[in-house]
PDB file of C-alpha atoms in Angstrom:
ATOM      1  CA  UNK E   1      -2.639  -7.327 -22.713  1.00  0.00           C
ATOM      2  CA  UNK E   2      -1.300 -10.145 -24.813  1.00  0.00           C
ATOM      3  CA  UNK E   3      -0.308 -13.188 -22.799  1.00  0.00           C
ATOM      4  CA  UNK E   4       1.623 -16.192 -24.036  1.00  0.00           C
ATOM      5  CA  UNK E   5       1.772 -19.371 -21.996  1.00  0.00           C
ATOM      6  CA  UNK E   6       4.368 -22.092 -22.155  1.00  0.00           C
ATOM      7  CA  UNK E   7       5.582 -25.042 -20.143  1.00  0.00           C
ATOM      8  CA  UNK E   8       9.162 -23.746 -20.459  1.00  0.00           C
ATOM      9  CA  UNK E   9      10.892 -22.104 -17.525  1.00  0.00           C
ATOM     10  CA  UNK E  10      11.601 -18.380 -17.601  1.00  0.00           C
ATOM     11  CA  UNK E  11      15.214 -19.390 -16.895  1.00  0.00           C
ATOM     12  CA  UNK E  12      15.325 -21.069 -20.310  1.00  0.00           C
ATOM     13  CA  UNK E  13      13.517 -18.264 -22.139  1.00  0.00           C
ATOM     14  CA  UNK E  14      15.323 -15.126 -20.973  1.00  0.00           C
ATOM     15  CA  UNK E  15      18.911 -14.139 -20.111  1.00  0.00           C
ATOM     16  CA  UNK E  16      19.486 -14.085 -16.341  1.00  0.00           C
ATOM     17  CA  UNK E  17      20.520 -10.420 -16.396  1.00  0.00           C
ATOM     18  CA  UNK E  18      17.160  -9.473 -17.939  1.00  0.00           C
ATOM     19  CA  UNK E  19      15.083 -11.106 -15.193  1.00  0.00           C
ATOM     20  CA  UNK E  20      13.930  -9.262 -12.075  1.00  0.00           C
ATOM     21  CA  UNK E  21      12.147 -11.405  -9.513  1.00  0.00           C
ATOM     22  CA  UNK E  22       9.629  -9.316  -7.579  1.00  0.00           C
ATOM     23  CA  UNK E  23       9.375 -10.297  -3.933  1.00  0.00           C
ATOM     24  CA  UNK E  24       8.250  -8.257  -0.913  1.00  0.00           C
ATOM     25  CA  UNK E  25      11.340  -9.471   0.964  1.00  0.00           C
ATOM     26  CA  UNK E  26      13.909  -7.885  -1.375  1.00  0.00           C
ATOM     27  CA  UNK E  27      16.200  -5.159  -0.084  1.00  0.00           C
ATOM     28  CA  UNK E  28      16.102  -3.531  -3.531  1.00  0.00           C
ATOM     29  CA  UNK E  29      13.335  -1.058  -4.286  1.00  0.00           C
ATOM     30  CA  UNK E  30      11.813  -1.081  -7.769  1.00  0.00           C
ATOM     31  CA  UNK E  31      12.278   2.504  -8.888  1.00  0.00           C
ATOM     32  CA  UNK E  32      11.175   2.190 -12.505  1.00  0.00           C
ATOM     33  CA  UNK E  33       9.729  -0.414 -14.861  1.00  0.00           C
ATOM     34  CA  UNK E  34      12.215  -1.154 -17.621  1.00  0.00           C
ATOM     35  CA  UNK E  35      10.577  -2.488 -20.815  1.00  0.00           C
ATOM     36  CA  UNK E  36      13.782  -4.425 -21.520  1.00  0.00           C
ATOM     37  CA  UNK E  37      13.464  -6.424 -18.303  1.00  0.00           C
ATOM     38  CA  UNK E  38      11.310  -9.442 -17.559  1.00  0.00           C
ATOM     39  CA  UNK E  39       9.517  -9.188 -14.220  1.00  0.00           C
ATOM     40  CA  UNK E  40       8.675 -12.401 -12.413  1.00  0.00           C
ATOM     41  CA  UNK E  41       5.795 -12.023  -9.973  1.00  0.00           C
ATOM     42  CA  UNK E  42       6.900 -14.066  -6.982  1.00  0.00           C
ATOM     43  CA  UNK E  43       3.525 -15.564  -6.231  1.00  0.00           C
ATOM     44  CA  UNK E  44       2.465 -18.675  -4.422  1.00  0.00           C
ATOM     45  CA  UNK E  45      -0.850 -20.464  -4.681  1.00  0.00           C
ATOM     46  CA  UNK E  46      -1.344 -20.583  -0.944  1.00  0.00           C
ATOM     47  CA  UNK E  47      -3.452 -18.820   1.655  1.00  0.00           C
ATOM     48  CA  UNK E  48      -0.582 -18.342   4.092  1.00  0.00           C
ATOM     49  CA  UNK E  49       2.437 -16.087   3.855  1.00  0.00           C
ATOM     50  CA  UNK E  50       5.800 -17.831   3.709  1.00  0.00           C
ATOM     51  CA  UNK E  51       8.371 -15.200   4.656  1.00  0.00           C
ATOM     52  CA  UNK E  52      11.372 -14.991   2.356  1.00  0.00           C
ATOM     53  CA  UNK E  53      10.410 -18.043   0.285  1.00  0.00           C
ATOM     54  CA  UNK E  54      10.307 -16.115  -2.992  1.00  0.00           C
ATOM     55  CA  UNK E  55      13.511 -14.258  -2.091  1.00  0.00           C
ATOM     56  CA  UNK E  56      15.216 -17.571  -1.397  1.00  0.00           C
ATOM     57  CA  UNK E  57      14.010 -18.968  -4.720  1.00  0.00           C
ATOM     58  CA  UNK E  58      15.348 -15.941  -6.606  1.00  0.00           C
ATOM     59  CA  UNK E  59      18.718 -16.171  -4.858  1.00  0.00           C
ATOM     60  CA  UNK E  60      18.989 -19.890  -5.652  1.00  0.00           C
ATOM     61  CA  UNK E  61      18.476 -18.974  -9.310  1.00  0.00           C
ATOM     62  CA  UNK E  62      20.994 -16.067  -9.142  1.00  0.00           C
ATOM     63  CA  UNK E  63      18.337 -13.529 -10.141  1.00  0.00           C
ATOM     64  CA  UNK E  64      18.047  -9.828  -9.430  1.00  0.00           C
ATOM     65  CA  UNK E  65      15.267  -9.029  -6.982  1.00  0.00           C
ATOM     66  CA  UNK E  66      13.163  -5.984  -6.226  1.00  0.00           C
ATOM     67  CA  UNK E  67      10.141  -5.032  -4.152  1.00  0.00           C
ATOM     68  CA  UNK E  68       7.408  -2.535  -4.852  1.00  0.00           C
ATOM     69  CA  UNK E  69       8.046   0.873  -3.219  1.00  0.00           C
ATOM     70  CA  UNK E  70       5.171   0.581  -0.746  1.00  0.00           C
ATOM     71  CA  UNK E  71       7.179   1.865   2.244  1.00  0.00           C
ATOM     72  CA  UNK E  72       8.580   4.715   0.191  1.00  0.00           C
ATOM     73  CA  UNK E  73       5.231   6.121  -0.978  1.00  0.00           C
ATOM     74  CA  UNK E  74       2.657   4.890   1.526  1.00  0.00           C
ATOM     75  CA  UNK E  75       2.193   5.176   5.277  1.00  0.00           C
ATOM     76  CA  UNK E  76       0.814   2.724   7.786  1.00  0.00           C
ATOM     77  CA  UNK E  77      -2.824   3.406   8.516  1.00  0.00           C
ATOM     78  CA  UNK E  78      -4.384   3.194  11.927  1.00  0.00           C
ATOM     79  CA  UNK E  79      -6.546   0.122  12.117  1.00  0.00           C
ATOM     80  CA  UNK E  80      -8.087  -1.971  14.856  1.00  0.00           C
ATOM     81  CA  UNK E  81      -5.926  -5.018  14.137  1.00  0.00           C
ATOM     82  CA  UNK E  82      -2.593  -3.160  13.864  1.00  0.00           C
ATOM     83  CA  UNK E  83      -2.250  -5.112  10.616  1.00  0.00           C
ATOM     84  CA  UNK E  84       0.271  -3.994   7.998  1.00  0.00           C
ATOM     85  CA  UNK E  85       1.325  -6.257   5.149  1.00  0.00           C
ATOM     86  CA  UNK E  86       3.348  -5.571   2.014  1.00  0.00           C
ATOM     87  CA  UNK E  87       2.592  -8.983   0.511  1.00  0.00           C
ATOM     88  CA  UNK E  88       0.150  -8.614  -2.377  1.00  0.00           C
ATOM     89  CA  UNK E  89      -1.760 -11.068  -4.534  1.00  0.00           C
ATOM     90  CA  UNK E  90      -0.494 -11.571  -8.072  1.00  0.00           C
ATOM     91  CA  UNK E  91      -3.368  -9.580  -9.574  1.00  0.00           C
ATOM     92  CA  UNK E  92      -2.609  -6.670  -7.224  1.00  0.00           C
ATOM     93  CA  UNK E  93       1.063  -6.647  -8.245  1.00  0.00           C
ATOM     94  CA  UNK E  94       0.000  -6.764 -11.902  1.00  0.00           C
ATOM     95  CA  UNK E  95      -2.357  -3.818 -11.323  1.00  0.00           C
ATOM     96  CA  UNK E  96       0.443  -1.826  -9.694  1.00  0.00           C
ATOM     97  CA  UNK E  97       2.916  -2.561 -12.496  1.00  0.00           C
ATOM     98  CA  UNK E  98       0.505  -1.908 -15.353  1.00  0.00           C
ATOM     99  CA  UNK E  99      -0.739   1.334 -13.789  1.00  0.00           C
ATOM    100  CA  UNK E 100       2.828   2.507 -13.186  1.00  0.00           C
ATOM    101  CA  UNK E 101       3.780   1.628 -16.762  1.00  0.00           C
ATOM    102  CA  UNK E 102       0.884   3.760 -18.044  1.00  0.00           C
ATOM    103  CA  UNK E 103       1.197   6.702 -15.619  1.00  0.00           C
ATOM    104  CA  UNK E 104       4.828   6.683 -14.425  1.00  0.00           C
ATOM    105  CA  UNK E 105       3.382   7.553 -11.018  1.00  0.00           C
ATOM    106  CA  UNK E 106       4.050   5.292  -8.056  1.00  0.00           C
ATOM    107  CA  UNK E 107       1.311   6.918  -5.937  1.00  0.00           C
ATOM    108  CA  UNK E 108      -1.279   6.279  -8.677  1.00  0.00           C
ATOM    109  CA  UNK E 109       0.005   2.751  -9.218  1.00  0.00           C
ATOM    110  CA  UNK E 110       0.043   1.844  -5.547  1.00  0.00           C
ATOM    111  CA  UNK E 111      -3.411   3.301  -5.051  1.00  0.00           C
ATOM    112  CA  UNK E 112      -4.641   1.072  -7.903  1.00  0.00           C
ATOM    113  CA  UNK E 113      -3.189  -2.131  -6.468  1.00  0.00           C
ATOM    114  CA  UNK E 114      -2.733  -1.884  -2.713  1.00  0.00           C
ATOM    115  CA  UNK E 115      -6.061  -2.253  -0.954  1.00  0.00           C
ATOM    116  CA  UNK E 116      -6.637  -0.416   2.313  1.00  0.00           C
ATOM    117  CA  UNK E 117      -6.998  -3.827   3.964  1.00  0.00           C
ATOM    118  CA  UNK E 118      -3.219  -4.192   3.719  1.00  0.00           C
ATOM    119  CA  UNK E 119      -2.870  -1.410   6.297  1.00  0.00           C
ATOM    120  CA  UNK E 120      -1.166   1.113   4.030  1.00  0.00           C
ATOM    121  CA  UNK E 121      -2.547   4.313   2.527  1.00  0.00           C
ATOM    122  CA  UNK E 122      -1.160   7.219   0.558  1.00  0.00           C
ATOM    123  CA  UNK E 123      -0.310  10.194   2.778  1.00  0.00           C
ATOM    124  CA  UNK E 124      -2.682  13.158   2.585  1.00  0.00           C
TER     125      UNK E 124
END
């Protein structure tokens, strides 16, 4: 993958209607990856989870939001901690998106990026 870095804000580089801010708190499910859209991975450099912080940021910037379709394609697994989390690290979200872009299969993409430690698995 080719990556360009800049100090400029994505708000200055792309039209607002082309930006989709990915956040696990969105009500909108990402159904497809559109090559004409710019996807912002709503990540934080922090060890704790701040509920709705990325959603709030996207709303303040008047951006479209979406979440990965984890609930739509995966099921909660039985585990000793009763732990289930849809919040992924940036590299996991990137793995999901790049695998989906290559395969057009959400099950394959989610399997590539969502570790079993998140408490979700693909149904049998």
